CSV table of C-alpha atoms and ligand atoms in Angstrom, one decimal:
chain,number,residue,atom,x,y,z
A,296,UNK,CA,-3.9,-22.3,35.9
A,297,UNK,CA,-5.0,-19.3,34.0
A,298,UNK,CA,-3.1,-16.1,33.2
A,299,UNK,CA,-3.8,-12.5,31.6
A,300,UNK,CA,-1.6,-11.4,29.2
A,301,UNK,CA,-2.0,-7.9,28.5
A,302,UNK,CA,-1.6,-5.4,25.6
A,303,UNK,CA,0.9,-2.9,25.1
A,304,UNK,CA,0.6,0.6,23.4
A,305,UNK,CA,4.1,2.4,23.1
A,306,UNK,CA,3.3,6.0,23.9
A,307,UNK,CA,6.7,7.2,22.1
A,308,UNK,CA,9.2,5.1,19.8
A,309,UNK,CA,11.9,6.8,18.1
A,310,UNK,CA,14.6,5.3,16.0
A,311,UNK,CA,18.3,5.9,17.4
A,312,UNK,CA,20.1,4.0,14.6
A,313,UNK,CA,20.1,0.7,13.1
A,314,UNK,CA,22.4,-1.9,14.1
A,315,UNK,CA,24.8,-3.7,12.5
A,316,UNK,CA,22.8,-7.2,13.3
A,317,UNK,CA,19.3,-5.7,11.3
A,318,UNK,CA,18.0,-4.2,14.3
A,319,UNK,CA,17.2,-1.1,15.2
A,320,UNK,CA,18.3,1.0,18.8
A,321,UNK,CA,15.1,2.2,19.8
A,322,UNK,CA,14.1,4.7,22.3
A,323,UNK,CA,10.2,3.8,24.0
A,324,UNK,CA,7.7,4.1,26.4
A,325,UNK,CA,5.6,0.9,27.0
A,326,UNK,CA,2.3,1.1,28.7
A,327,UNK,CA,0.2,-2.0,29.4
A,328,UNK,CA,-3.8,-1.8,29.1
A,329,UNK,CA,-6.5,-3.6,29.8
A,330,UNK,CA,-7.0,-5.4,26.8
A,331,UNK,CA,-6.2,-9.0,27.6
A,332,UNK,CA,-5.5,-12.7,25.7
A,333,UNK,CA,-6.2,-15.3,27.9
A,334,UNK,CA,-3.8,-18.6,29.1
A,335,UNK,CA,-5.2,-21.5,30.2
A,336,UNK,CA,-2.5,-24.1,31.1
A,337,UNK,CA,-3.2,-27.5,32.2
A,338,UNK,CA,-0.1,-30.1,33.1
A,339,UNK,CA,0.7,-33.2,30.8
A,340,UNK,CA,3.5,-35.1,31.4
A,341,UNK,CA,5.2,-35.6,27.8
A,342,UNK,CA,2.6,-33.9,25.3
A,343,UNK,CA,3.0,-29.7,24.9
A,344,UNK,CA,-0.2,-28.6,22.5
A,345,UNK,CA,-1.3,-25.1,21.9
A,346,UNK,CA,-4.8,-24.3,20.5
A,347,UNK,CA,-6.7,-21.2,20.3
A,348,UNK,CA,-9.7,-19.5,19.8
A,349,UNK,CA,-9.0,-17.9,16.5
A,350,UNK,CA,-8.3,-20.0,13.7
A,351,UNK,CA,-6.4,-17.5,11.6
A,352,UNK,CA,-4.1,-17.8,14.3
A,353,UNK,CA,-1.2,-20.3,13.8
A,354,UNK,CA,-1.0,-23.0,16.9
A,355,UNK,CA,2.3,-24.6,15.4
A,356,UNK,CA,6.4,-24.2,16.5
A,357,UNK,CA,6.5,-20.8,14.7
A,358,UNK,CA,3.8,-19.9,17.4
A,359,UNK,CA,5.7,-17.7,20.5
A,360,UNK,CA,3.6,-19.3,23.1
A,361,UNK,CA,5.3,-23.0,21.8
A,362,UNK,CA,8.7,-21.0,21.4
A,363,UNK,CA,8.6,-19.7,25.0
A,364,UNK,CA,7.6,-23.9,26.1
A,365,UNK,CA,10.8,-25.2,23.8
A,366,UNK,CA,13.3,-22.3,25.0
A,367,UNK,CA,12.5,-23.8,28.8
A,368,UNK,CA,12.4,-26.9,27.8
A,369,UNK,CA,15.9,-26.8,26.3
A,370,UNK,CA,17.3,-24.6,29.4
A,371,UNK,CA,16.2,-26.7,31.9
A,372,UNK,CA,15.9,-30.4,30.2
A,373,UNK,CA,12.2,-31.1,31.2
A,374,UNK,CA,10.4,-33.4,29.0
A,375,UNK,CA,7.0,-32.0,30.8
A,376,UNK,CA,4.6,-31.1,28.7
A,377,UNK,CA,1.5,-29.2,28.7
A,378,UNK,CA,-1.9,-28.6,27.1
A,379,UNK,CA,-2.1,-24.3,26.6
A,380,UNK,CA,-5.5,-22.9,25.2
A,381,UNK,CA,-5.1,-19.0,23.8
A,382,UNK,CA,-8.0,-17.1,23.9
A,383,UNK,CA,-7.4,-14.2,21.3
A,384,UNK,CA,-9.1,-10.6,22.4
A,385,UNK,CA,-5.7,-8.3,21.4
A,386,UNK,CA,-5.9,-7.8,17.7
A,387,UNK,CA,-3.2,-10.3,15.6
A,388,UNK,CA,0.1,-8.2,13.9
A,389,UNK,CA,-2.2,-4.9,15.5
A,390,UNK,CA,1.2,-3.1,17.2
A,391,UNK,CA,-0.5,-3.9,20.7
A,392,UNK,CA,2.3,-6.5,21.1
A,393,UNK,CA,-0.4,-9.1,21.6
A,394,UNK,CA,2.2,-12.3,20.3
A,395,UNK,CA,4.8,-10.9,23.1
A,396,UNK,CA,2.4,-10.6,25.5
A,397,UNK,CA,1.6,-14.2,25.0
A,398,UNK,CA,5.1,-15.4,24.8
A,399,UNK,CA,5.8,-14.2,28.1
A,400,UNK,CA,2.3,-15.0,29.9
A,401,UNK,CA,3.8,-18.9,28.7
A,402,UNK,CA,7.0,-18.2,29.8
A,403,UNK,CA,6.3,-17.0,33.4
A,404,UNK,CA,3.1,-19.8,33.7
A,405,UNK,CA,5.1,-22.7,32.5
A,406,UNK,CA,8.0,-21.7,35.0
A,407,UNK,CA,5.5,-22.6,37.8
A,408,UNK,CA,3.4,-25.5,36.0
A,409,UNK,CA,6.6,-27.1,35.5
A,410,UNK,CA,8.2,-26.1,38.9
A,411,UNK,CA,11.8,-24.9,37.1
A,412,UNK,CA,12.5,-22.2,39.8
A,413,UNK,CA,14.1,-19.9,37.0
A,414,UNK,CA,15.3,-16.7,38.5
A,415,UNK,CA,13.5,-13.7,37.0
A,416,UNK,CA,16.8,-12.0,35.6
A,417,UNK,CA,17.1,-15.5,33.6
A,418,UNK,CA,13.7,-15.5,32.5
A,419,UNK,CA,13.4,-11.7,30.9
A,420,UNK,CA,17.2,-12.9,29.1
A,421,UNK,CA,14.8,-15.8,27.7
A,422,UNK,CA,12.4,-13.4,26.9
A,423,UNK,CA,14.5,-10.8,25.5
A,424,UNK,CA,15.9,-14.1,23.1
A,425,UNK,CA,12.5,-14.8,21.9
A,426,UNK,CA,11.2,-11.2,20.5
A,427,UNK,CA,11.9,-7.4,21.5
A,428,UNK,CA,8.8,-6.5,23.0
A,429,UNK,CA,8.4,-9.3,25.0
A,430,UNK,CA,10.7,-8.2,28.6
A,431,UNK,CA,8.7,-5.4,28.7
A,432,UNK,CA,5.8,-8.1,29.7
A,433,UNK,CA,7.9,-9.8,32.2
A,434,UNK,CA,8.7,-6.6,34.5
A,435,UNK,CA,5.4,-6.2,35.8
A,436,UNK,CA,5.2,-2.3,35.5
A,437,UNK,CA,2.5,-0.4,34.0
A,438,UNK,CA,4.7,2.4,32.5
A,439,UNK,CA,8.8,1.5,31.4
A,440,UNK,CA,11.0,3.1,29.3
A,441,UNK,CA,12.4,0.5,26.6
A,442,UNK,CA,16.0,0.9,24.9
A,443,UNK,CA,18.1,-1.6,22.4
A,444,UNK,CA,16.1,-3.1,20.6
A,445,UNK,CA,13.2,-2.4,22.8
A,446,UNK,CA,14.6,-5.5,25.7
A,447,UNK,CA,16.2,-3.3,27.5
A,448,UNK,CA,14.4,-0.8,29.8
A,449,UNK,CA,13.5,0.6,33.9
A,450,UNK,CA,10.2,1.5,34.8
A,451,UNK,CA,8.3,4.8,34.6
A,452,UNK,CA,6.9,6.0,37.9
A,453,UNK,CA,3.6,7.8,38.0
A,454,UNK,CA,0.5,8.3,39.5
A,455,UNK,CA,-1.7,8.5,36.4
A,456,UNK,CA,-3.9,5.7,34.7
A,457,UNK,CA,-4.6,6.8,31.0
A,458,UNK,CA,-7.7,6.6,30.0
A,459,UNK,CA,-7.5,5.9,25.5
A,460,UNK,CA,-9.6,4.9,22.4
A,461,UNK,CA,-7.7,2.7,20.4
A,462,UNK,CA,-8.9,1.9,16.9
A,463,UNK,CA,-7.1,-1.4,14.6
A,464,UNK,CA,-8.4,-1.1,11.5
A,465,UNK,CA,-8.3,-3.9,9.2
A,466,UNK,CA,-5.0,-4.4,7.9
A,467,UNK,CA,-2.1,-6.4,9.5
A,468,UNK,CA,1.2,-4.9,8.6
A,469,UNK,CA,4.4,-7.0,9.2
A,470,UNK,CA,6.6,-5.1,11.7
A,471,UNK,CA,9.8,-6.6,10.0
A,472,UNK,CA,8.6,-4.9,6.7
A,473,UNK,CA,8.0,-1.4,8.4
A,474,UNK,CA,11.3,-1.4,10.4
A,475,UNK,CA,13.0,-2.3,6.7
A,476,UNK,CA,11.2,0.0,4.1
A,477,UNK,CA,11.2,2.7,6.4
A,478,UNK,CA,13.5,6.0,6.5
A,479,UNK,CA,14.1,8.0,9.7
A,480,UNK,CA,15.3,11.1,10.2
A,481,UNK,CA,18.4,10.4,12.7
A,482,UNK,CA,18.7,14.4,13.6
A,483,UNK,CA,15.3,14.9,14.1
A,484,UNK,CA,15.0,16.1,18.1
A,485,UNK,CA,11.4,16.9,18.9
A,486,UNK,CA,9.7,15.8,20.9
A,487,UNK,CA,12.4,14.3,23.4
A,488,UNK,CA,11.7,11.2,25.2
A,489,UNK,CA,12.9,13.2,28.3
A,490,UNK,CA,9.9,15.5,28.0
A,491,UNK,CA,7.4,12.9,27.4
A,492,UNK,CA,8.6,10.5,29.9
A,493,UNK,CA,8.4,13.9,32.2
A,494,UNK,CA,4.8,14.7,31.1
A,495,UNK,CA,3.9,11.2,32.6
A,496,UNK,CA,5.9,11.3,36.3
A,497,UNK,CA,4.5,15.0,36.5
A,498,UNK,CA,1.1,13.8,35.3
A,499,UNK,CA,0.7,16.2,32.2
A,500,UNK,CA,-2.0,15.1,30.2
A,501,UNK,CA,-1.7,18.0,28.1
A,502,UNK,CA,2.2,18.1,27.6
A,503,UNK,CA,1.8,14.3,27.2
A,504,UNK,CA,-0.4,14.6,24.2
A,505,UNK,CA,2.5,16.9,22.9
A,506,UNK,CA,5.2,14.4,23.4
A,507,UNK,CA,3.7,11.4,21.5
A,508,UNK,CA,5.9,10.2,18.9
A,509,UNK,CA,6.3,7.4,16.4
A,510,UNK,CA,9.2,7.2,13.9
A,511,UNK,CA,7.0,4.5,11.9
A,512,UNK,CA,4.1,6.3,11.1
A,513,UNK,CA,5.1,7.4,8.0
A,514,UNK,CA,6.0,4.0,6.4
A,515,UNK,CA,2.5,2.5,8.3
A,516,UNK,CA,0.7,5.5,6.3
A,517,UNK,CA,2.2,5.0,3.4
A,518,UNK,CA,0.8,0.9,3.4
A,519,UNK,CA,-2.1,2.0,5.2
A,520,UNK,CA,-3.1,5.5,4.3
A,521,UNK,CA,-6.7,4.4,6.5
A,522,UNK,CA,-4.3,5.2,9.5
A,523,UNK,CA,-4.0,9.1,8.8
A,524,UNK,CA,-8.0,9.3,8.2
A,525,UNK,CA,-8.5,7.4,12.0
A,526,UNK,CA,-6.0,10.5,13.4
A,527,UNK,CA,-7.6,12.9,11.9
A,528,UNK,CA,-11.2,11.9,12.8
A,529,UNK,CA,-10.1,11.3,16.6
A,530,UNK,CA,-8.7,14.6,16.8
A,531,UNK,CA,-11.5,15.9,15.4
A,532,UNK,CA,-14.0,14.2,18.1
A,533,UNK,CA,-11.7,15.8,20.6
A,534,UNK,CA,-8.6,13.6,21.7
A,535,UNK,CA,-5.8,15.4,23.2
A,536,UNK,CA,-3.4,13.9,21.0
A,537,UNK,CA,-3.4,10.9,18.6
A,538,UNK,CA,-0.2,8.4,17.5
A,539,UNK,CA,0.3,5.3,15.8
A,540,UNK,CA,1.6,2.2,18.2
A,541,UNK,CA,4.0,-0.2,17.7
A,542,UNK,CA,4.7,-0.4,13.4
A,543,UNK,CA,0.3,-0.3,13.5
A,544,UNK,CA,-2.4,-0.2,11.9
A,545,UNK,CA,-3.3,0.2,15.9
A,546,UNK,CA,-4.0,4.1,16.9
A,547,UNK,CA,-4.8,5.5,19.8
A,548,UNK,CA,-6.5,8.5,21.1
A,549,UNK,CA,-5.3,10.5,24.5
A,550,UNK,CA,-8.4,11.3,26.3
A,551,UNK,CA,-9.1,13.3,29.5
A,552,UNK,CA,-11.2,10.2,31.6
A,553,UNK,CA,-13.1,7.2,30.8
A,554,UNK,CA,-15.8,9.5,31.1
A,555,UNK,CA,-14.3,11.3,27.8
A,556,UNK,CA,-12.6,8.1,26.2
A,557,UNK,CA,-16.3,6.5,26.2
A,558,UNK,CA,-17.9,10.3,24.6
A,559,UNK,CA,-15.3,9.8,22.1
A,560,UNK,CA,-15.8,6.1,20.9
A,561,UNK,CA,-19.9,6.9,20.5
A,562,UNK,CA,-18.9,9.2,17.4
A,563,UNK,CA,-16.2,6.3,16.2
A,564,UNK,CA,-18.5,4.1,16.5
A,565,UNK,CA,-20.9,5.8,13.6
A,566,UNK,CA,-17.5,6.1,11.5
A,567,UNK,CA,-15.9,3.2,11.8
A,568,UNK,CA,-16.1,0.1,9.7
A,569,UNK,CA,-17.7,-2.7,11.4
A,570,UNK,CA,-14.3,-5.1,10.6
A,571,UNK,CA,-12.2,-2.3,12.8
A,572,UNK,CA,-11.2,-3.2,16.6
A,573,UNK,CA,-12.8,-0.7,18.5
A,574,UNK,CA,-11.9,-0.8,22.5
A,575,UNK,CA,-12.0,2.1,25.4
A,576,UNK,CA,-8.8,1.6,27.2
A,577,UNK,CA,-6.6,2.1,30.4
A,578,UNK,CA,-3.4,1.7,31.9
A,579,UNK,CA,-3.5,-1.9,33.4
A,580,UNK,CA,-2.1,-1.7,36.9
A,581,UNK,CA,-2.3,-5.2,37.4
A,582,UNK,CA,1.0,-7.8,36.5
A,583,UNK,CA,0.0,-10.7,34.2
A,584,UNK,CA,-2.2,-11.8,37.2
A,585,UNK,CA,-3.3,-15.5,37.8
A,586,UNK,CA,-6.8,-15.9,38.0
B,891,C5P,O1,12.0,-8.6,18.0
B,891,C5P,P1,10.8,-8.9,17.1
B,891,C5P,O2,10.8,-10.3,16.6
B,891,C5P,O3,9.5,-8.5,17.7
B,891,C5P,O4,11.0,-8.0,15.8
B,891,C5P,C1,10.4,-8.2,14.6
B,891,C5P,C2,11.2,-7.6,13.5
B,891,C5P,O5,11.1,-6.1,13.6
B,891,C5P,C3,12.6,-7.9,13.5
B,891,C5P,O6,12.9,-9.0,12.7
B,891,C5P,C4,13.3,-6.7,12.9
B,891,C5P,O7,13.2,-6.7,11.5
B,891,C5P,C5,12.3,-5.5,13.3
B,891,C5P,N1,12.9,-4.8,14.5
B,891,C5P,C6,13.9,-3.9,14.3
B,891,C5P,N2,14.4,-3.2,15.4
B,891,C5P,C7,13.8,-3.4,16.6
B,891,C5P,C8,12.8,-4.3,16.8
B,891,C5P,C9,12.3,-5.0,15.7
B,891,C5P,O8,14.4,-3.7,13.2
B,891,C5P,N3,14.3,-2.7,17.7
């Protein structure tokens, strides 16, 4: 069996407050994109290995995909096992929720390797268990709003597929450490997630491009001041608006159309440093589809 496990960008993410457990109550808007790992899963009866096609990449227990296998192992009581191979296209600790992603591709594929016949509602409680991000992979929407931590969320209607240049430059920042170092401004109020999350239902590229926030740019800056020079330069080549996603060192560019996304990347290209993730994206309409 072999499954697609997307990317994320969040579009807007503002902090609410922090929580008395660490976290912080975020406000969100996920979308998913085209940029894919890929799953492979092949039934063993006792032996559950993980291996991947990128060695910096650790394949242990502290890996999500092998946390996702032990979580339904220890719901349900199986003793199946399984052999998983990862191949790694989403950038590693980028802000494109690429771990997540993973974590829940092996969450939904080992519920039907294994046969377990866990209900959905039980799976995305898994999910929401194992890492913030990760429900948002399970509810198999293109566009959702996320609150809590991020777990919680409904999905975004809308007719639009964005078309975006999304640059990682070469620096992994620890999400943890961002969420920790940095210092938000509880009172600020613009832009709402009400207008941007009504920019998208109304299809608004313009207003949308207006009502892209992210309350850990600053501290992601402030590690990775590379991040600031990226915005500028895609503004400059003619994005219609530019923001950090996740805690980074991912950013994205809001084009018009492919047509524009791809005019775009041409003049990244001759900036860019050839260790940078350079990708054309769009909205992924498509769940984490079995292939
Ligand atoms: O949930 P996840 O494991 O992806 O979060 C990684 C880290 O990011 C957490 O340990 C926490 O420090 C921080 N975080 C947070 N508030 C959130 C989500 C994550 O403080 N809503």
């Amino acid at each position: 069996m072999r499954l697609w496990a997307p990317a994320k960008l969040n579009l807007y993410l503002r902090v609410v407050g922090k929580r008395p457990d660490g976290f912080h109550e975020l406000e969100t808007l996920f979308e998913r994109i085209d940029l894919a790992d890929e799953l492979t899963f092949k039934p063993h009866p006792t032996n559950l290995q993980l291996t991947c096609s990128d060695p910096a990449l650790s394949c242990g227990e502290d890996n999500l995909i092998l946390k996702a296998a032990r979580a339904l192992q220890e719901l349900t009581g199986t003793e199946q096992g399984a052999h998983i191979h990862l191949t790694k296209r989403i950038p590693i600790a980028a802000g494109l929720g690429g771990g997540s992603s993973d974590c829940a591709a092996a969450l939904s594929g080992l519920n039907k390797l294994w046969d377990l016949d866990i209900d959905q509602q039980t799976l995305v409680q898994v999910a929401g268990s194992l890492g913030s991000d990760v429900p948002f992979f399970l509810w198999d929407v293109p566009f959702a709003i996320g609150r809590g931590r991020g777990e919680q969320g409904e999905p975004l209607e809308t007719a639009l597929t964005l078309a975006q240049v999304l640059v990682t430059p070469d620096a992994q920042l620890s999400t943890k450490e961002i969420f920790q170092a940095a210092r938000f401004d509880l009172t600020a109020t613009a832009p709402s997630l009400k207008l941007t999350a009504h920019a998208l239902r109304n299809g608004s590229l313009r207003e949308l491009a207006l009502g892209l926030r992210n309350d850990l740019e600053p501290e992601a800056i402030r590690r990775c001041p590379i991040i600031a020079a990226v915005q500028s330069k895609l503004r400059e080549f003619g994005c219609l608006g530019v923001c950090l996603s996740g805690s980074g060192p991912s950013v994205f560019g809001l084009c018009k159309d492919l047509v524009h996304a791809q005019e775009v990347m041409t003049k990244v290209r001759l900036i860019a440093k050839p260790t940078w993730h350079l990708s054309v994206v769009t909205t992924e309409q498509m769940g984490a589809s079995q292939s």
